[in-house]
């Protein structure tokens, strides 16, 4: 689904200008240049990026301590592949950023790298949810992860550093990459479990009994 979403945006998005949904999103979410949040948006962006980096490192360390090697690998490899895929897509699309940005931003606009990376927060939430058996906690952690990704995407549009279509494409790209990493981890886990099962000694019931003398 993520790959289809990214592909759809790739086909729809013009290399110059905005889609109708982009203009509607700006009308709803854009801040005024003199607003308090607009003036502090640059600092908030730096703080948010640092906080997410600390969160990712902390969760990876926790997963390794719990011997959840594959869950940790999904997060690490996912972030690396998202960065590579995003840079390649930006270089191919070469879409300029929207006019009137409220904070300084460089590079091309499509897809949004921050939106793509924000899917990693959902991947972190999935990994954390797997550590608990309580459904309410799992649902709460997953809701927080999805909410964080949504807020990040809305913020990028509100300060006009990205079109909404850039954000949607970033979400799709991030979802596709992390989904592939997750499926790969599940396949590796299934293979390792099967090998462990085959190497396990025969059950005592299957062991031939020696005749007594």
PDB file of C-alpha atoms in Angstrom:
ATOM      1  CA  UNK A   1       0.000   0.000   0.000  1.00  0.00           C
ATOM      2  CA  UNK A   2       2.823   2.397   0.825  1.00  0.00           C
ATOM      3  CA  UNK A   3       4.524   1.735  -2.489  1.00  0.00           C
ATOM      4  CA  UNK A   4       1.260   2.265  -4.357  1.00  0.00           C
ATOM      5  CA  UNK A   5       0.692   5.546  -2.511  1.00  0.00           C
ATOM      6  CA  UNK A   6       4.175   6.788  -3.367  1.00  0.00           C
ATOM      7  CA  UNK A   7       3.820   5.649  -6.988  1.00  0.00           C
ATOM      8  CA  UNK A   8       0.467   7.391  -7.312  1.00  0.00           C
ATOM      9  CA  UNK A   9       1.911  10.655  -6.020  1.00  0.00           C
ATOM     10  CA  UNK A  10       4.886  10.261  -8.363  1.00  0.00           C
ATOM     11  CA  UNK A  11       2.536  10.049 -11.354  1.00  0.00           C
ATOM     12  CA  UNK A  12       0.190  12.824 -10.216  1.00  0.00           C
ATOM     13  CA  UNK A  13       2.563  15.434  -8.863  1.00  0.00           C
ATOM     14  CA  UNK A  14       3.663  18.106 -11.351  1.00  0.00           C
ATOM     15  CA  UNK A  15       7.350  18.983 -11.420  1.00  0.00           C
ATOM     16  CA  UNK A  16       6.330  22.648 -11.039  1.00  0.00           C
ATOM     17  CA  UNK A  17       3.410  24.072  -9.088  1.00  0.00           C
ATOM     18  CA  UNK A  18       0.860  22.501  -6.785  1.00  0.00           C
ATOM     19  CA  UNK A  19      -2.022  20.059  -6.908  1.00  0.00           C
ATOM     20  CA  UNK A  20      -5.489  21.042  -5.796  1.00  0.00           C
ATOM     21  CA  UNK A  21      -5.053  19.122  -2.550  1.00  0.00           C
ATOM     22  CA  UNK A  22      -1.810  21.049  -1.935  1.00  0.00           C
ATOM     23  CA  UNK A  23      -3.603  24.382  -2.196  1.00  0.00           C
ATOM     24  CA  UNK A  24      -6.388  23.158   0.070  1.00  0.00           C
ATOM     25  CA  UNK A  25      -3.882  21.914   2.654  1.00  0.00           C
ATOM     26  CA  UNK A  26      -2.075  25.267   2.664  1.00  0.00           C
ATOM     27  CA  UNK A  27      -5.400  27.037   3.134  1.00  0.00           C
ATOM     28  CA  UNK A  28      -6.189  24.915   6.189  1.00  0.00           C
ATOM     29  CA  UNK A  29      -2.767  24.479   7.792  1.00  0.00           C
ATOM     30  CA  UNK A  30      -0.550  27.415   6.804  1.00  0.00           C
ATOM     31  CA  UNK A  31       0.622  29.726   9.588  1.00  0.00           C
ATOM     32  CA  UNK A  32       0.935  33.497   9.298  1.00  0.00           C
ATOM     33  CA  UNK A  33       4.524  34.652   9.064  1.00  0.00           C
ATOM     34  CA  UNK A  34       4.306  36.670  12.267  1.00  0.00           C
ATOM     35  CA  UNK A  35       2.642  33.967  14.367  1.00  0.00           C
ATOM     36  CA  UNK A  36       4.454  32.748  17.476  1.00  0.00           C
ATOM     37  CA  UNK A  37       4.725  29.175  16.226  1.00  0.00           C
ATOM     38  CA  UNK A  38       5.985  30.406  12.870  1.00  0.00           C
ATOM     39  CA  UNK A  39       8.743  32.430  14.547  1.00  0.00           C
ATOM     40  CA  UNK A  40       9.827  29.448  16.647  1.00  0.00           C
ATOM     41  CA  UNK A  41       9.319  26.795  13.957  1.00  0.00           C
ATOM     42  CA  UNK A  42      13.022  26.543  13.133  1.00  0.00           C
ATOM     43  CA  UNK A  43      14.008  25.872  16.736  1.00  0.00           C
ATOM     44  CA  UNK A  44      11.126  23.444  17.214  1.00  0.00           C
ATOM     45  CA  UNK A  45      12.217  21.539  14.106  1.00  0.00           C
ATOM     46  CA  UNK A  46      15.750  21.109  15.457  1.00  0.00           C
ATOM     47  CA  UNK A  47      14.505  20.040  18.881  1.00  0.00           C
ATOM     48  CA  UNK A  48      12.051  17.568  17.361  1.00  0.00           C
ATOM     49  CA  UNK A  49      14.726  16.012  15.131  1.00  0.00           C
ATOM     50  CA  UNK A  50      17.067  15.617  18.102  1.00  0.00           C
ATOM     51  CA  UNK A  51      14.297  14.131  20.262  1.00  0.00           C
ATOM     52  CA  UNK A  52      13.374  11.581  17.578  1.00  0.00           C
ATOM     53  CA  UNK A  53      17.029  10.600  17.166  1.00  0.00           C
ATOM     54  CA  UNK A  54      17.354  10.075  20.930  1.00  0.00           C
ATOM     55  CA  UNK A  55      14.121   8.059  20.923  1.00  0.00           C
ATOM     56  CA  UNK A  56      15.331   5.812  18.102  1.00  0.00           C
ATOM     57  CA  UNK A  57      18.707   5.207  19.752  1.00  0.00           C
ATOM     58  CA  UNK A  58      17.096   4.503  23.109  1.00  0.00           C
ATOM     59  CA  UNK A  59      14.583   2.035  21.689  1.00  0.00           C
ATOM     60  CA  UNK A  60      17.265   0.266  19.640  1.00  0.00           C
ATOM     61  CA  UNK A  61      19.398  -0.080  22.784  1.00  0.00           C
ATOM     62  CA  UNK A  62      16.395  -1.457  24.689  1.00  0.00           C
ATOM     63  CA  UNK A  63      15.600  -3.970  21.950  1.00  0.00           C
ATOM     64  CA  UNK A  64      19.202  -5.171  21.859  1.00  0.00           C
ATOM     65  CA  UNK A  65      19.206  -5.507  25.658  1.00  0.00           C
ATOM     66  CA  UNK A  66      16.034  -7.627  25.352  1.00  0.00           C
ATOM     67  CA  UNK A  67      17.703  -9.668  22.593  1.00  0.00           C
ATOM     68  CA  UNK A  68      15.147  -8.520  20.027  1.00  0.00           C
ATOM     69  CA  UNK A  69      17.830  -8.407  17.358  1.00  0.00           C
ATOM     70  CA  UNK A  70      15.515  -8.493  14.356  1.00  0.00           C
ATOM     71  CA  UNK A  71      13.258  -5.723  15.685  1.00  0.00           C
ATOM     72  CA  UNK A  72      16.321  -3.542  16.227  1.00  0.00           C
ATOM     73  CA  UNK A  73      17.618  -4.393  12.748  1.00  0.00           C
ATOM     74  CA  UNK A  74      14.304  -3.387  11.149  1.00  0.00           C
ATOM     75  CA  UNK A  75      14.574   0.089  12.662  1.00  0.00           C
ATOM     76  CA  UNK A  76      18.251   0.576  11.808  1.00  0.00           C
ATOM     77  CA  UNK A  77      18.092  -0.792   8.259  1.00  0.00           C
ATOM     78  CA  UNK A  78      14.733   0.897   7.672  1.00  0.00           C
ATOM     79  CA  UNK A  79      16.075   4.353   8.475  1.00  0.00           C
ATOM     80  CA  UNK A  80      19.156   3.797   6.298  1.00  0.00           C
ATOM     81  CA  UNK A  81      17.106   2.595   3.318  1.00  0.00           C
ATOM     82  CA  UNK A  82      14.574   5.410   3.715  1.00  0.00           C
ATOM     83  CA  UNK A  83      17.390   7.942   3.530  1.00  0.00           C
ATOM     84  CA  UNK A  84      18.846   6.332   0.404  1.00  0.00           C
ATOM     85  CA  UNK A  85      15.473   5.979  -1.318  1.00  0.00           C
ATOM     86  CA  UNK A  86      14.422   9.518  -0.433  1.00  0.00           C
ATOM     87  CA  UNK A  87      17.625  11.053  -1.795  1.00  0.00           C
ATOM     88  CA  UNK A  88      17.288   9.051  -5.020  1.00  0.00           C
ATOM     89  CA  UNK A  89      13.655  10.100  -5.455  1.00  0.00           C
ATOM     90  CA  UNK A  90      14.465  13.759  -4.795  1.00  0.00           C
ATOM     91  CA  UNK A  91      17.247  13.706  -7.375  1.00  0.00           C
ATOM     92  CA  UNK A  92      14.917  12.138  -9.938  1.00  0.00           C
ATOM     93  CA  UNK A  93      11.869  14.343  -9.282  1.00  0.00           C
ATOM     94  CA  UNK A  94      13.727  17.651  -8.790  1.00  0.00           C
ATOM     95  CA  UNK A  95      10.575  19.406  -7.579  1.00  0.00           C
ATOM     96  CA  UNK A  96      11.240  22.895  -6.138  1.00  0.00           C
ATOM     97  CA  UNK A  97       9.986  23.737  -2.661  1.00  0.00           C
ATOM     98  CA  UNK A  98       6.810  25.784  -2.216  1.00  0.00           C
ATOM     99  CA  UNK A  99       7.191  29.565  -2.297  1.00  0.00           C
ATOM    100  CA  UNK A 100       6.942  31.520   0.954  1.00  0.00           C
ATOM    101  CA  UNK A 101       8.562  29.013   3.344  1.00  0.00           C
ATOM    102  CA  UNK A 102       8.543  30.238   6.953  1.00  0.00           C
ATOM    103  CA  UNK A 103      11.816  28.494   7.833  1.00  0.00           C
ATOM    104  CA  UNK A 104      14.986  27.930   5.858  1.00  0.00           C
ATOM    105  CA  UNK A 105      15.047  24.680   3.908  1.00  0.00           C
ATOM    106  CA  UNK A 106      17.369  23.482   1.171  1.00  0.00           C
ATOM    107  CA  UNK A 107      17.195  20.805  -1.484  1.00  0.00           C
ATOM    108  CA  UNK A 108      14.252  19.541  -3.470  1.00  0.00           C
ATOM    109  CA  UNK A 109      10.754  19.097  -2.140  1.00  0.00           C
ATOM    110  CA  UNK A 110       9.445  15.733  -3.392  1.00  0.00           C
ATOM    111  CA  UNK A 111       9.189  13.483  -1.443  1.00  0.00           C
ATOM    112  CA  UNK A 112       9.418  14.823   2.093  1.00  0.00           C
ATOM    113  CA  UNK A 113      12.348  13.195   3.878  1.00  0.00           C
ATOM    114  CA  UNK A 114      10.964  14.171   7.292  1.00  0.00           C
ATOM    115  CA  UNK A 115       7.602  12.572   6.476  1.00  0.00           C
ATOM    116  CA  UNK A 116       9.330   9.417   5.224  1.00  0.00           C
ATOM    117  CA  UNK A 117      11.460   9.225   8.360  1.00  0.00           C
ATOM    118  CA  UNK A 118       8.422   9.844  10.572  1.00  0.00           C
ATOM    119  CA  UNK A 119       7.156   6.403   9.566  1.00  0.00           C
ATOM    120  CA  UNK A 120      10.116   5.146  11.561  1.00  0.00           C
ATOM    121  CA  UNK A 121       8.296   6.401  14.659  1.00  0.00           C
ATOM    122  CA  UNK A 122       5.479   4.008  13.793  1.00  0.00           C
ATOM    123  CA  UNK A 123       8.022   1.210  13.326  1.00  0.00           C
ATOM    124  CA  UNK A 124       9.429   2.050  16.751  1.00  0.00           C
ATOM    125  CA  UNK A 125       5.905   1.945  18.178  1.00  0.00           C
ATOM    126  CA  UNK A 126       5.335  -1.485  16.611  1.00  0.00           C
ATOM    127  CA  UNK A 127       8.576  -2.773  18.147  1.00  0.00           C
ATOM    128  CA  UNK A 128       7.616  -1.377  21.567  1.00  0.00           C
ATOM    129  CA  UNK A 129       4.112  -2.824  21.312  1.00  0.00           C
ATOM    130  CA  UNK A 130       5.624  -6.271  20.737  1.00  0.00           C
ATOM    131  CA  UNK A 131       7.252  -6.045  24.167  1.00  0.00           C
ATOM    132  CA  UNK A 132       3.935  -6.065  26.016  1.00  0.00           C
ATOM    133  CA  UNK A 133       1.038  -8.520  26.066  1.00  0.00           C
ATOM    134  CA  UNK A 134      -1.627  -6.017  27.109  1.00  0.00           C
ATOM    135  CA  UNK A 135      -3.789  -4.957  24.185  1.00  0.00           C
ATOM    136  CA  UNK A 136      -4.583  -1.554  25.678  1.00  0.00           C
ATOM    137  CA  UNK A 137      -0.896  -0.701  25.936  1.00  0.00           C
ATOM    138  CA  UNK A 138      -0.251  -1.935  22.434  1.00  0.00           C
ATOM    139  CA  UNK A 139      -3.078   0.178  21.064  1.00  0.00           C
ATOM    140  CA  UNK A 140      -1.886   3.225  23.003  1.00  0.00           C
ATOM    141  CA  UNK A 141       1.700   2.926  21.787  1.00  0.00           C
ATOM    142  CA  UNK A 142       0.605   2.440  18.175  1.00  0.00           C
ATOM    143  CA  UNK A 143      -1.774   5.405  18.400  1.00  0.00           C
ATOM    144  CA  UNK A 144       1.053   7.609  19.707  1.00  0.00           C
ATOM    145  CA  UNK A 145       3.319   6.541  16.855  1.00  0.00           C
ATOM    146  CA  UNK A 146       0.705   7.235  14.182  1.00  0.00           C
ATOM    147  CA  UNK A 147      -0.219  10.520  15.829  1.00  0.00           C
ATOM    148  CA  UNK A 148       3.412  11.654  15.893  1.00  0.00           C
ATOM    149  CA  UNK A 149       3.819  10.917  12.171  1.00  0.00           C
ATOM    150  CA  UNK A 150       0.611  12.833  11.404  1.00  0.00           C
ATOM    151  CA  UNK A 151       1.692  15.862  13.461  1.00  0.00           C
ATOM    152  CA  UNK A 152       5.104  15.935  11.772  1.00  0.00           C
ATOM    153  CA  UNK A 153       3.487  15.865   8.344  1.00  0.00           C
ATOM    154  CA  UNK A 154       1.019  18.626   9.215  1.00  0.00           C
ATOM    155  CA  UNK A 155       3.821  20.781  10.626  1.00  0.00           C
ATOM    156  CA  UNK A 156       5.824  20.497   7.405  1.00  0.00           C
ATOM    157  CA  UNK A 157       2.872  21.826   5.432  1.00  0.00           C
ATOM    158  CA  UNK A 158       2.021  24.525   7.976  1.00  0.00           C
ATOM    159  CA  UNK A 159       5.463  26.173   7.639  1.00  0.00           C
ATOM    160  CA  UNK A 160       5.329  25.731   3.840  1.00  0.00           C
ATOM    161  CA  UNK A 161       8.564  23.773   3.454  1.00  0.00           C
ATOM    162  CA  UNK A 162       6.641  21.003   1.693  1.00  0.00           C
ATOM    163  CA  UNK A 163       3.505  20.549  -0.348  1.00  0.00           C
ATOM    164  CA  UNK A 164       0.986  18.141   1.157  1.00  0.00           C
ATOM    165  CA  UNK A 165       1.617  15.811  -1.796  1.00  0.00           C
ATOM    166  CA  UNK A 166       5.303  15.729  -0.794  1.00  0.00           C
ATOM    167  CA  UNK A 167       4.284  14.632   2.685  1.00  0.00           C
ATOM    168  CA  UNK A 168       1.891  11.947   1.419  1.00  0.00           C
ATOM    169  CA  UNK A 169       4.586  10.619  -0.917  1.00  0.00           C
ATOM    170  CA  UNK A 170       7.059  10.591   1.991  1.00  0.00           C
ATOM    171  CA  UNK A 171       4.633   8.635   4.143  1.00  0.00           C
ATOM    172  CA  UNK A 172       4.105   6.157   1.308  1.00  0.00           C
ATOM    173  CA  UNK A 173       7.827   5.747   0.692  1.00  0.00           C
ATOM    174  CA  UNK A 174       8.597   5.276   4.381  1.00  0.00           C
ATOM    175  CA  UNK A 175       5.741   2.789   4.799  1.00  0.00           C
ATOM    176  CA  UNK A 176       6.922   0.754   1.815  1.00  0.00           C
ATOM    177  CA  UNK A 177      10.524   0.602   3.013  1.00  0.00           C
ATOM    178  CA  UNK A 178       9.720  -0.303   6.618  1.00  0.00           C
ATOM    179  CA  UNK A 179       7.129  -2.853   5.469  1.00  0.00           C
ATOM    180  CA  UNK A 180       9.732  -4.598   3.314  1.00  0.00           C
ATOM    181  CA  UNK A 181      12.170  -4.586   6.234  1.00  0.00           C
ATOM    182  CA  UNK A 182       9.497  -5.982   8.546  1.00  0.00           C
ATOM    183  CA  UNK A 183       8.568  -8.747   6.121  1.00  0.00           C
ATOM    184  CA  UNK A 184      12.230  -9.596   5.705  1.00  0.00           C
ATOM    185  CA  UNK A 185      12.618  -9.842   9.475  1.00  0.00           C
ATOM    186  CA  UNK A 186       9.584 -12.135   9.717  1.00  0.00           C
ATOM    187  CA  UNK A 187      11.004 -14.392   6.985  1.00  0.00           C
ATOM    188  CA  UNK A 188      14.378 -14.580   8.742  1.00  0.00           C
ATOM    189  CA  UNK A 189      12.686 -15.311  12.076  1.00  0.00           C
ATOM    190  CA  UNK A 190      10.603 -18.102  10.529  1.00  0.00           C
ATOM    191  CA  UNK A 191      13.721 -19.621   8.934  1.00  0.00           C
ATOM    192  CA  UNK A 192      15.665 -19.520  12.193  1.00  0.00           C
ATOM    193  CA  UNK A 193      12.781 -21.098  14.119  1.00  0.00           C
ATOM    194  CA  UNK A 194      12.475 -23.886  11.568  1.00  0.00           C
ATOM    195  CA  UNK A 195      16.204 -24.618  11.724  1.00  0.00           C
ATOM    196  CA  UNK A 196      16.063 -24.671  15.526  1.00  0.00           C
ATOM    197  CA  UNK A 197      13.137 -27.095  15.383  1.00  0.00           C
ATOM    198  CA  UNK A 198      14.979 -29.438  13.052  1.00  0.00           C
ATOM    199  CA  UNK A 199      18.068 -29.428  15.249  1.00  0.00           C
ATOM    200  CA  UNK A 200      16.085 -30.110  18.433  1.00  0.00           C
ATOM    201  CA  UNK A 201      16.686 -33.598  19.897  1.00  0.00           C
ATOM    202  CA  UNK A 202      13.944 -36.125  19.375  1.00  0.00           C
ATOM    203  CA  UNK A 203      11.178 -36.139  21.940  1.00  0.00           C
ATOM    204  CA  UNK A 204      11.460 -38.841  24.568  1.00  0.00           C
ATOM    205  CA  UNK A 205       8.265 -40.431  23.291  1.00  0.00           C
ATOM    206  CA  UNK A 206       9.854 -40.876  19.889  1.00  0.00           C
ATOM    207  CA  UNK A 207      13.033 -42.454  21.268  1.00  0.00           C
ATOM    208  CA  UNK A 208      13.078 -46.252  20.828  1.00  0.00           C
ATOM    209  CA  UNK A 209      12.875 -48.047  24.152  1.00  0.00           C
ATOM    210  CA  UNK A 210      15.513 -50.617  24.969  1.00  0.00           C
ATOM    211  CA  UNK A 211      14.240 -54.034  25.972  1.00  0.00           C
ATOM    212  CA  UNK A 212      14.881 -54.866  29.618  1.00  0.00           C
ATOM    213  CA  UNK A 213      17.052 -57.758  30.625  1.00  0.00           C
TER     214      UNK A 213
END
